[in-house]
Coordinates of C-alpha atoms in Angstrom, one line a residue:
Chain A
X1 CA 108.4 85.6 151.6
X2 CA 106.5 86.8 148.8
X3 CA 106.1 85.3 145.6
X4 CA 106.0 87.2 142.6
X5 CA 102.7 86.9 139.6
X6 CA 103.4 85.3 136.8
X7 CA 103.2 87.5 134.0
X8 CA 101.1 87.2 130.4
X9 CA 102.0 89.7 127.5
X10 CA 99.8 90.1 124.7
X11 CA 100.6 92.2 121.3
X12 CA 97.3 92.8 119.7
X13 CA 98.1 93.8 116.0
X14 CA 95.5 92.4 114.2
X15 CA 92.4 94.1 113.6
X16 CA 90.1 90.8 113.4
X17 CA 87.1 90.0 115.1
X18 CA 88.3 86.3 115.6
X19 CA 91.8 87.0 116.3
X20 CA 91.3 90.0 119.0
X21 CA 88.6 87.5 120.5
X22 CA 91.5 84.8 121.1
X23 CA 93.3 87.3 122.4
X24 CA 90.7 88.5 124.9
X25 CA 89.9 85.4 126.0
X26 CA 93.2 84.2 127.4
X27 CA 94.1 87.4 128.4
X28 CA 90.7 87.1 131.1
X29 CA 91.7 83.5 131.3
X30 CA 95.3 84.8 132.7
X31 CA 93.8 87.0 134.9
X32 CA 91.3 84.9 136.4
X33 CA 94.6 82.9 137.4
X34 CA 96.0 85.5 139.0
X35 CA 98.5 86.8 136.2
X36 CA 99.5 90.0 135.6
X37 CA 98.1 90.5 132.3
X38 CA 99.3 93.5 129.5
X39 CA 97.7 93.1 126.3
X40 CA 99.7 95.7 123.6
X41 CA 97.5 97.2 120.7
X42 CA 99.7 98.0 118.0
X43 CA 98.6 98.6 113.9
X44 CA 95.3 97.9 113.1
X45 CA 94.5 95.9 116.6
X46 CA 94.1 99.7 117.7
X47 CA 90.8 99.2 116.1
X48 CA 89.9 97.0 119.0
X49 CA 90.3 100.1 121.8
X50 CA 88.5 102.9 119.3
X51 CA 85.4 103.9 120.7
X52 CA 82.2 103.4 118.3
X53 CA 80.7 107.4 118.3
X54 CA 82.7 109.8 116.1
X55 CA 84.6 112.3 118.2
X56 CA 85.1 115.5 116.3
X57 CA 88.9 115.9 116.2
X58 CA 91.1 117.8 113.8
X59 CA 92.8 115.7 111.6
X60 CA 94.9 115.7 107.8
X61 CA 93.2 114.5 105.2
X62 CA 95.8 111.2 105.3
X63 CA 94.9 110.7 108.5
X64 CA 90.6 111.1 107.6
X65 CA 90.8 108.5 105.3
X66 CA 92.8 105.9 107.3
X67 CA 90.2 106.3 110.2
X68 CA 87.6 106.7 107.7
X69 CA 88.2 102.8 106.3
X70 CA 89.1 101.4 109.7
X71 CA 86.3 99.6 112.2
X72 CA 85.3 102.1 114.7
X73 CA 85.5 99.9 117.8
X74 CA 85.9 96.2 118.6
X75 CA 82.2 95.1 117.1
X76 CA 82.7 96.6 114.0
X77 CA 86.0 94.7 113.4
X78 CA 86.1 91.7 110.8
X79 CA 86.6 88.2 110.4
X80 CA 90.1 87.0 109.3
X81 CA 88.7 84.6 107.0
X82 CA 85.2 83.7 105.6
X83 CA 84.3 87.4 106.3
X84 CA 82.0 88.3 103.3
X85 CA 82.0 91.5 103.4
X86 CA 80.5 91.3 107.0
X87 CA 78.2 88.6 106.9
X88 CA 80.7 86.1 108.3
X89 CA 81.0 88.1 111.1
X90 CA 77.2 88.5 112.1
X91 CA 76.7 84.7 111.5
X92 CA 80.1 84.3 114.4
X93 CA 77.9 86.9 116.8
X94 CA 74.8 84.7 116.1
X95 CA 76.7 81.6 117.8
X96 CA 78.2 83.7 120.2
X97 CA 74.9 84.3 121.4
X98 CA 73.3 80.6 121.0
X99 CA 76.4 79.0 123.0
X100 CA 76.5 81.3 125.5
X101 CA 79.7 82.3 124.6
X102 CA 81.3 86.3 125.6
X103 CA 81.3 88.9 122.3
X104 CA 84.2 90.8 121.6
X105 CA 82.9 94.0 123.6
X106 CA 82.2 92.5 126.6
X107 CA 85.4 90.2 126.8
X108 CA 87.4 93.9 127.0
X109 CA 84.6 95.2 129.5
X110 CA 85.7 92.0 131.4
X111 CA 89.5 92.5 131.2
X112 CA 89.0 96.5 132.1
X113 CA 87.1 95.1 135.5
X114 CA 89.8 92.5 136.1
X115 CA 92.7 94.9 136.0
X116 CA 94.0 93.5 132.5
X117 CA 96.6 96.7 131.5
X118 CA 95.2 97.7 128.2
X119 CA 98.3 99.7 126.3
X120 CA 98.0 101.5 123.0
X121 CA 101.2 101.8 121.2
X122 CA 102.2 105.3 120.6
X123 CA 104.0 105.2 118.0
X124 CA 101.6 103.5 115.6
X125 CA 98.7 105.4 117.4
X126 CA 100.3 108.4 115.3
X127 CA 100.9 106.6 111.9
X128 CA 97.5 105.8 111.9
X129 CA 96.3 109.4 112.8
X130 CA 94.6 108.3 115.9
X131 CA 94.2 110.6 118.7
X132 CA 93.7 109.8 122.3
X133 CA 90.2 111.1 122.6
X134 CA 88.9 108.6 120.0
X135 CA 90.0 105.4 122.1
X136 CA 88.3 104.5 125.1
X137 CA 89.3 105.4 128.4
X138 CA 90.8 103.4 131.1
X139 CA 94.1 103.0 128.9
X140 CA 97.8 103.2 128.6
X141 CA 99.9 104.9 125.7
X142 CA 103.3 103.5 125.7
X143 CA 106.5 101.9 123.2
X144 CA 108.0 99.1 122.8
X145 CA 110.4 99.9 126.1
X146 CA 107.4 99.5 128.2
X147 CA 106.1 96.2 126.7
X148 CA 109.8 94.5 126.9
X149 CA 109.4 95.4 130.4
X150 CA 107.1 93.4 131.0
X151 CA 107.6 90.8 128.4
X152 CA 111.0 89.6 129.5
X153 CA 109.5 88.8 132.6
X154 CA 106.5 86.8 131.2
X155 CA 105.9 83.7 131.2
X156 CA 103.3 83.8 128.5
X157 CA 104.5 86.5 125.4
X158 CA 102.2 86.4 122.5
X159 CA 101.7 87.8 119.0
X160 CA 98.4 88.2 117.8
Chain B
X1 CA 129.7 86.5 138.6
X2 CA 128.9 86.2 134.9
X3 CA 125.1 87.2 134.0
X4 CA 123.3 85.6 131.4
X5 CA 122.2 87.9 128.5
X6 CA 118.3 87.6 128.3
X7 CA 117.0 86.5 124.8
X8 CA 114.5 87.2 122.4
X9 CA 113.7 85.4 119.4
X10 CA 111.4 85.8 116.5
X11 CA 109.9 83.9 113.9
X12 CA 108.8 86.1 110.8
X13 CA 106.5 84.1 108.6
X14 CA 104.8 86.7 107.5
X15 CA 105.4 88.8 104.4
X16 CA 104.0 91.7 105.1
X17 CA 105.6 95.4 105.4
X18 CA 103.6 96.1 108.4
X19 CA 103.8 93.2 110.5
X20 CA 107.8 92.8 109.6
X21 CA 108.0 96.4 110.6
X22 CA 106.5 95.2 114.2
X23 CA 108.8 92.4 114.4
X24 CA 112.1 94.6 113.5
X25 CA 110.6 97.2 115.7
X26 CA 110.7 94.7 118.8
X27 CA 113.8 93.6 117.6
X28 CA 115.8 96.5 117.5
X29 CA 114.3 97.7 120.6
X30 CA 115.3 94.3 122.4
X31 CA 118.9 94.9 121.4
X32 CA 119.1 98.3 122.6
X33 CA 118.2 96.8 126.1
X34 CA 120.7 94.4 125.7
X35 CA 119.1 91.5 124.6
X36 CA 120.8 89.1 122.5
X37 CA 118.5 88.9 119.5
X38 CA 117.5 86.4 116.6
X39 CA 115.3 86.8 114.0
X40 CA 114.2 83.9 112.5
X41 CA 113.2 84.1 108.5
X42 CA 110.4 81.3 107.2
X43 CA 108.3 81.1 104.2
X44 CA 107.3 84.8 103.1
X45 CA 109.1 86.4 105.8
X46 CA 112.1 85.4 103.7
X47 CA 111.4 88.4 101.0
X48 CA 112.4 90.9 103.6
X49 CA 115.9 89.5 102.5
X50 CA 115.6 89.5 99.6
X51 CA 117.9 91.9 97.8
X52 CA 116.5 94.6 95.5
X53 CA 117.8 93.2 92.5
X54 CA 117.4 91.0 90.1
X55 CA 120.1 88.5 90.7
X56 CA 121.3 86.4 87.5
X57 CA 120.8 82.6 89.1
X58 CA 119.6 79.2 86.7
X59 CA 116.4 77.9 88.1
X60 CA 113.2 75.5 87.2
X61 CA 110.7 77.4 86.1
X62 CA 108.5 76.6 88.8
X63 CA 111.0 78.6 91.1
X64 CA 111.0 81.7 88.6
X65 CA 107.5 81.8 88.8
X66 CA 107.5 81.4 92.7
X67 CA 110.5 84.3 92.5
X68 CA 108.4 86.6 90.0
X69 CA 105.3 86.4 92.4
X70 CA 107.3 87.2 95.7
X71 CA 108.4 91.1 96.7
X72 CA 112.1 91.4 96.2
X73 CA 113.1 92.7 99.5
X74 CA 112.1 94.9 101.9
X75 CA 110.5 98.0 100.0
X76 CA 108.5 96.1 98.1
X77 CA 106.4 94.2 100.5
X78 CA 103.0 95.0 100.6
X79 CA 100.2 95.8 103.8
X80 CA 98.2 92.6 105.8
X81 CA 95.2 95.0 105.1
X82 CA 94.6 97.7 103.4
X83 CA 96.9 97.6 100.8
X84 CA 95.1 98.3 97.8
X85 CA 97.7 96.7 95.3
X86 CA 100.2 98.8 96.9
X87 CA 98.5 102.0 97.4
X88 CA 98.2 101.5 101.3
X89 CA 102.2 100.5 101.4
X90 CA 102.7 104.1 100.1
X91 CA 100.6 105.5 102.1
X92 CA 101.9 104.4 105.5
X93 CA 105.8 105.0 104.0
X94 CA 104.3 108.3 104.0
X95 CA 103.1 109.0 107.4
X96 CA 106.6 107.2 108.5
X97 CA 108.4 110.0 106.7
X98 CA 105.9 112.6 108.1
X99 CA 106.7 111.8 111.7
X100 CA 110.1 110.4 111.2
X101 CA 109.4 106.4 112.3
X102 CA 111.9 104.4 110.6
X103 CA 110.8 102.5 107.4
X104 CA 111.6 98.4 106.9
X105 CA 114.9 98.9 105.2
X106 CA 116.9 101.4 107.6
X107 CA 115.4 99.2 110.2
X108 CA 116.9 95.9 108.5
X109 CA 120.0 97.9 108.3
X110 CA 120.3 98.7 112.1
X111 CA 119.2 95.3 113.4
X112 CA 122.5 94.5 111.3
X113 CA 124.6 97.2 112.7
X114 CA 123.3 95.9 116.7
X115 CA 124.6 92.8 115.7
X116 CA 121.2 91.1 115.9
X117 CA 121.3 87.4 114.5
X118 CA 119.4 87.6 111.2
X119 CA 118.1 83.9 110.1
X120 CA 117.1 82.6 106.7
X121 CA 115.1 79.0 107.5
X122 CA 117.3 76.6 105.1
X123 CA 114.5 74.8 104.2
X124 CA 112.2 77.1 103.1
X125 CA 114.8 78.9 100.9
X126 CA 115.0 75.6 99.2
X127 CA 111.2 74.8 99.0
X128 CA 111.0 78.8 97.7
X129 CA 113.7 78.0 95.1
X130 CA 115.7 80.9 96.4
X131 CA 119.0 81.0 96.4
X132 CA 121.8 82.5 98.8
X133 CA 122.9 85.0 96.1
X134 CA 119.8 86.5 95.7
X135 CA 119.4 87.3 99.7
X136 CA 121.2 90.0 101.1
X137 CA 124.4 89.6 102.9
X138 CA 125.4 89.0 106.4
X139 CA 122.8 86.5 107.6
X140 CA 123.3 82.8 108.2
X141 CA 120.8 79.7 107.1
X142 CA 120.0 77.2 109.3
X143 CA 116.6 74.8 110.7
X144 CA 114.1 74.4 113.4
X145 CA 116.9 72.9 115.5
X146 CA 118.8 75.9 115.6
X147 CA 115.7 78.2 116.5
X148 CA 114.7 75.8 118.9
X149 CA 118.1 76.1 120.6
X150 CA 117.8 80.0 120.8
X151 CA 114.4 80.0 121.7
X152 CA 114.1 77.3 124.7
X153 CA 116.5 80.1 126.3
X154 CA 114.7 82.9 125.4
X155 CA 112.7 85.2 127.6
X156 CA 110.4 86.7 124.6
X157 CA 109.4 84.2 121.9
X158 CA 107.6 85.6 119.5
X159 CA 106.0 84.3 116.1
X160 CA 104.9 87.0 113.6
Chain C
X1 CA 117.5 64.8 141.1
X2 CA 115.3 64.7 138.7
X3 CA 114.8 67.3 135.9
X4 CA 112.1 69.1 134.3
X5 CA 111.2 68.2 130.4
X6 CA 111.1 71.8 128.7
X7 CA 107.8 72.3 127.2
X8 CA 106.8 73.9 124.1
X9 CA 102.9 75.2 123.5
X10 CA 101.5 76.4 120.3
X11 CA 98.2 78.0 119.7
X12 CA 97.5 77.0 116.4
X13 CA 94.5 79.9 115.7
X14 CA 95.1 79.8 111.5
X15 CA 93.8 77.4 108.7
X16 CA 96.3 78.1 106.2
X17 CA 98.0 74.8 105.2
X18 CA 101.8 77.1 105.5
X19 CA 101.5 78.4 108.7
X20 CA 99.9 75.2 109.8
X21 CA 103.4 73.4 108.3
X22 CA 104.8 75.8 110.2
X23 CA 103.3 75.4 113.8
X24 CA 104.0 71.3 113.0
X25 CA 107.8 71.1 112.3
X26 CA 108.6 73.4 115.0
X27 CA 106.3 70.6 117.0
X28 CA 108.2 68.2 115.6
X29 CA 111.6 69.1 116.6
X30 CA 110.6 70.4 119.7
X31 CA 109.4 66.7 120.6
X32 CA 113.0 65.3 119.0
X33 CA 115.0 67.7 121.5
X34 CA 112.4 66.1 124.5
X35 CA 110.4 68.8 124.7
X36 CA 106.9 68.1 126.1
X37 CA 104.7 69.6 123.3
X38 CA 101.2 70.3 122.6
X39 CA 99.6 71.6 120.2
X40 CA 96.0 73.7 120.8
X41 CA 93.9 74.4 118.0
X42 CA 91.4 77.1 117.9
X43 CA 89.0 78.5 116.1
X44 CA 90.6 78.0 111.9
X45 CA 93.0 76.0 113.4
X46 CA 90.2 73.1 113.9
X47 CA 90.2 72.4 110.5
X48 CA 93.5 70.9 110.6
X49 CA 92.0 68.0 112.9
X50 CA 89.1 67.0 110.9
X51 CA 88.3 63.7 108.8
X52 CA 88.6 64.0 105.0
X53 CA 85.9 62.2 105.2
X54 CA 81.7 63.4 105.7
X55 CA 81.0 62.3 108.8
X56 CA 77.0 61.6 109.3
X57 CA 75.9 64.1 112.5
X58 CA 73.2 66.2 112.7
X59 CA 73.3 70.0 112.8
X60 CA 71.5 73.1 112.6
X61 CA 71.0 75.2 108.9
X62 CA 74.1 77.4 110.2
X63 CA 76.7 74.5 111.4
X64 CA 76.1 72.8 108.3
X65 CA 76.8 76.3 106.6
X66 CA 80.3 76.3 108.2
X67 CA 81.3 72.8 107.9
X68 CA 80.9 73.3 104.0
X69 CA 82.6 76.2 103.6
X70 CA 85.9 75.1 106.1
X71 CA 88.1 72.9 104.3
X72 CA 88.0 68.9 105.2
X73 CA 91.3 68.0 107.2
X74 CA 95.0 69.4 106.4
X75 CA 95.0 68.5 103.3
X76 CA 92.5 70.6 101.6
X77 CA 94.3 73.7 103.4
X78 CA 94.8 76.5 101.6
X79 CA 97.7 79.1 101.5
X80 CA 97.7 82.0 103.7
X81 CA 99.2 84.2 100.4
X82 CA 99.2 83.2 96.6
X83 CA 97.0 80.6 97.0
X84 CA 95.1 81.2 93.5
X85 CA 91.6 79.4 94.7
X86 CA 94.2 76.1 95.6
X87 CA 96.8 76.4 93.1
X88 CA 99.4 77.4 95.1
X89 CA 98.2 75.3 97.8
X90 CA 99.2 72.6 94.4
X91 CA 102.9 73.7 93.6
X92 CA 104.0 73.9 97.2
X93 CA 102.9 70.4 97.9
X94 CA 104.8 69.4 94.6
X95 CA 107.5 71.5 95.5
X96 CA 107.7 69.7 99.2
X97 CA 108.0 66.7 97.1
X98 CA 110.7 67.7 95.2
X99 CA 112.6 68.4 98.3
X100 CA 111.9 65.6 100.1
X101 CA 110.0 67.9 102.8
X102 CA 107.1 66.7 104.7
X103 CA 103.8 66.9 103.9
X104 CA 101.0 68.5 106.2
X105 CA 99.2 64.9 106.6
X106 CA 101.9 63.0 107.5
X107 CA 103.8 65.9 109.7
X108 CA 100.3 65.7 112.0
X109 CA 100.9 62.0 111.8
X110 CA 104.4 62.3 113.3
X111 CA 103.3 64.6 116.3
X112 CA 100.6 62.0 117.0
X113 CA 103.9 59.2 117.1
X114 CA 105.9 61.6 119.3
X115 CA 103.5 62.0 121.9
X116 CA 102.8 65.6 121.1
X117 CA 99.6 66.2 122.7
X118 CA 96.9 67.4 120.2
X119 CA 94.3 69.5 121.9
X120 CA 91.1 70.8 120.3
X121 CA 89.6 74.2 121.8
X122 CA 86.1 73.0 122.9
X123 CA 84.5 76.4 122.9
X124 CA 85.4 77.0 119.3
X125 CA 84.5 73.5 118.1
X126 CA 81.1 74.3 119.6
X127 CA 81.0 78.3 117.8
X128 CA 81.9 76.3 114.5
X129 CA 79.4 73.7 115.1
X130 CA 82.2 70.7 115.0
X131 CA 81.3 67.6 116.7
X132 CA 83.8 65.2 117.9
X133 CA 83.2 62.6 115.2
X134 CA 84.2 65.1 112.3
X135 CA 87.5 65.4 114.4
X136 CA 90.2 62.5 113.6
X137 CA 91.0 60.6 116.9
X138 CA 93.5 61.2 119.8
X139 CA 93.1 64.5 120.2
X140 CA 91.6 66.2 123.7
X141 CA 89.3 68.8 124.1
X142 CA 90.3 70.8 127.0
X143 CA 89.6 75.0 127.3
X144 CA 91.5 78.4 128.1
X145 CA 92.5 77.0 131.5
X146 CA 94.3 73.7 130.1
X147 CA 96.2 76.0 127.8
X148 CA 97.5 78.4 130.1
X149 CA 98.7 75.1 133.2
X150 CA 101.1 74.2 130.0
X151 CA 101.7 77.4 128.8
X152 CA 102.7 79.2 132.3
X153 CA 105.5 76.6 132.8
X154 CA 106.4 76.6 128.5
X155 CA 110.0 77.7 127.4
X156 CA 108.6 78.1 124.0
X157 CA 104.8 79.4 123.3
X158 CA 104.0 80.6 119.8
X159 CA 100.8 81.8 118.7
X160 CA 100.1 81.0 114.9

C-alpha cells in the first residue's frame, strides 16, 4: 500500500531578509522530513529568486525603475524591521556567521539540492517587469491554479 | 454519496493594496475551483471595505481621527513597500491596466458575485470606531469563533 | 474510541503589538473550542515573551545592541501601521479599554491559563542574543522540527 507525502506550501511575498529566511528554513525543515515542499514567490518575495549580476534584457522604462529599486537577489534583500538603511541587515549576517547559523543564499542552495519546488508567480513576475532570464535557474513559472493544487492537499499552507 | 466542498479561509490583517490583492487573488481563484471561500476582515484589512465615501455617522473624536487616518476602501490603500506616499500604488495600478490583471475593487466585486463569504471581525470594527454604514454592503460581522469554525474545516488557511 | 483534539499552530514571526493581539485571541478561542494550541515565536516575535524588567546577563557589544533596541515584553509593542513613535500603540490600548477588549499582557496571560503551549524558537533567541532569563517563564525552547510534529497534524496553522 503506499502512503502518500505530506505536503508543505509556502507563499513567499515578502521581500525581507528575515521573513524569506523563516520561510527557508521550514521549507528545508519540511523536506528533511520527507515533505513535499512548494515554496510560491509572488510580489516582492520575487526578489528572493533574482539573480545578483545584471542581465541585459529589454525592458520599459516602468519596468527599469521597479527593477532598478528592487534587491537584486536574496543577499541584497532587507530587514523587516530595525533595517537602517542596511546596517540591520549586515549586523543579522554577522550572527549568522558567529552561531553557525545558514544565510539566506545558501538556505535556497539547500532547498534547490533537496528537491524543494521553487515557483515564481507569473502573473506578478510581469507586473513587476521581471523576465525569466533575470531569475535563477532551476525554477517553475506558474498561477495561482497550480499552487491551490498543491495547497488543498497540504498539510502545512503558509503566508509569508 | 454527498462530497464535502473543500475550504479555504483567509485572514486579511493587513491593509495593504498589494498584499489584499494576493489574498483576493487566492480567493477568487479558490472559488473558481469550487472552494467554498471566506475571507476574514481584521484590523486594517477592514479598509478594503470600507466604502468610498464619506458616510454621515456621530462619532468620538478619537474614532474620527482613527477614520481620517485609515484609506477609505479599496482604491485608496497604499503598497507594503515601495509606496512612496502613494506614488508606488499608482504605479502598479498602472502596469495592472497595461497587462490587464484585475485591480482591488473589480476583484472585491467578483469575490461578491462567486458568492465568497466576505467577513468584517465585529470586534475590531468596534475597537476602529467603524461603523456598519460606512462598510460596503453584502458582508456579515462576526468573531474569532466564527472563523475558527470555518477554518478547523478548511483545507488552505491562510493569514495575510 | 477515543478522538483526536484539533490542533491549532501559530508562528508568531512579528513584533507589532496588533498582529501579536491578533495571533493571541485567535489562540485564545482556539483553546475555548479544545483545540490543542501553541504558539511559536520567532525571530520579532521573541519580544513578546520577554520580562519588562532588565534582567542582569552578560553579552557581547552586539547582543546588548539588540536587546536595547527591541522593545521589553508585549507591552512596549508597537503598531505594525500608524504607530506615530508609540502613540498609536497609546490610543489603541485606550480604545481596548473602552471596549472592554483585552489587553496584550493579560491575553498572553490567558493562553498561559489555557494550556496553550508557548514555544520560543531557540535558534533566533540565540541570532538576537536572548538568554532564557530575559524570557518570562513557562515557555519551551524547541526548533524547526518541534514546529513542524504539531504543525503536520494542525487543522489551523497561521503564520503572523
Amino acid at each position: 500500500m503506499s502512503e502518500q507525502k505530506k505536503k508543505t506550501t509556502i507563499i513567499l511575498f515578502s521581500g525581507d531578509y528575515d521573513k524569506a529566511m523563516a520561510a527557508y528554513i521550514i521549507a528545508n525543515g519540511a523536506a528533511a522530513y520527507d515533505h513535499e515542499v512548494t515554496i510560491f514567490h509572488t510580489f516582492w518575495g520575487l526578489n528572493a529568486l533574482r539573480k545578483d549580476s545584471t542581465v541585459p534584457v529589454k525592458k520599459g522604462l516602468l519596468e527599469k525603475m521597479f527593477a532598478k529599486m528592487m534587491p537584486r537577489g536574496a543577499d541584497r534583500m532587507g530587514l523587516s524591521r530595525m533595517n537602517f538603511g542596511g546596517i540591520g541587515a549586515k549586523l543579522i549576517k554577522r550572527v549568522i556567521k558567529k552561531h553557525n547559523a545558514v544565510p539566506l543564499p545558501q538556505l535556497i542552495d539547500m532547498a534547490k539540492e533537496q528537491g524543494i519546488k521553487l515557483v515564481a508567480c507569473q502573473m506578478t513576475v510581469d507586473l513587476l517587469g521581471l523576465q525569466q532570464d533575470e531569475l535563477i535557474d532551476g525554477i517553475e513559472f506558474a498561477g495561482v491554479a497550480a499552487y491551490l493544487a498543491d495547497a488543498s492537499e497540504g498539510n502545512v499552507n503558509l503566508f509569508i
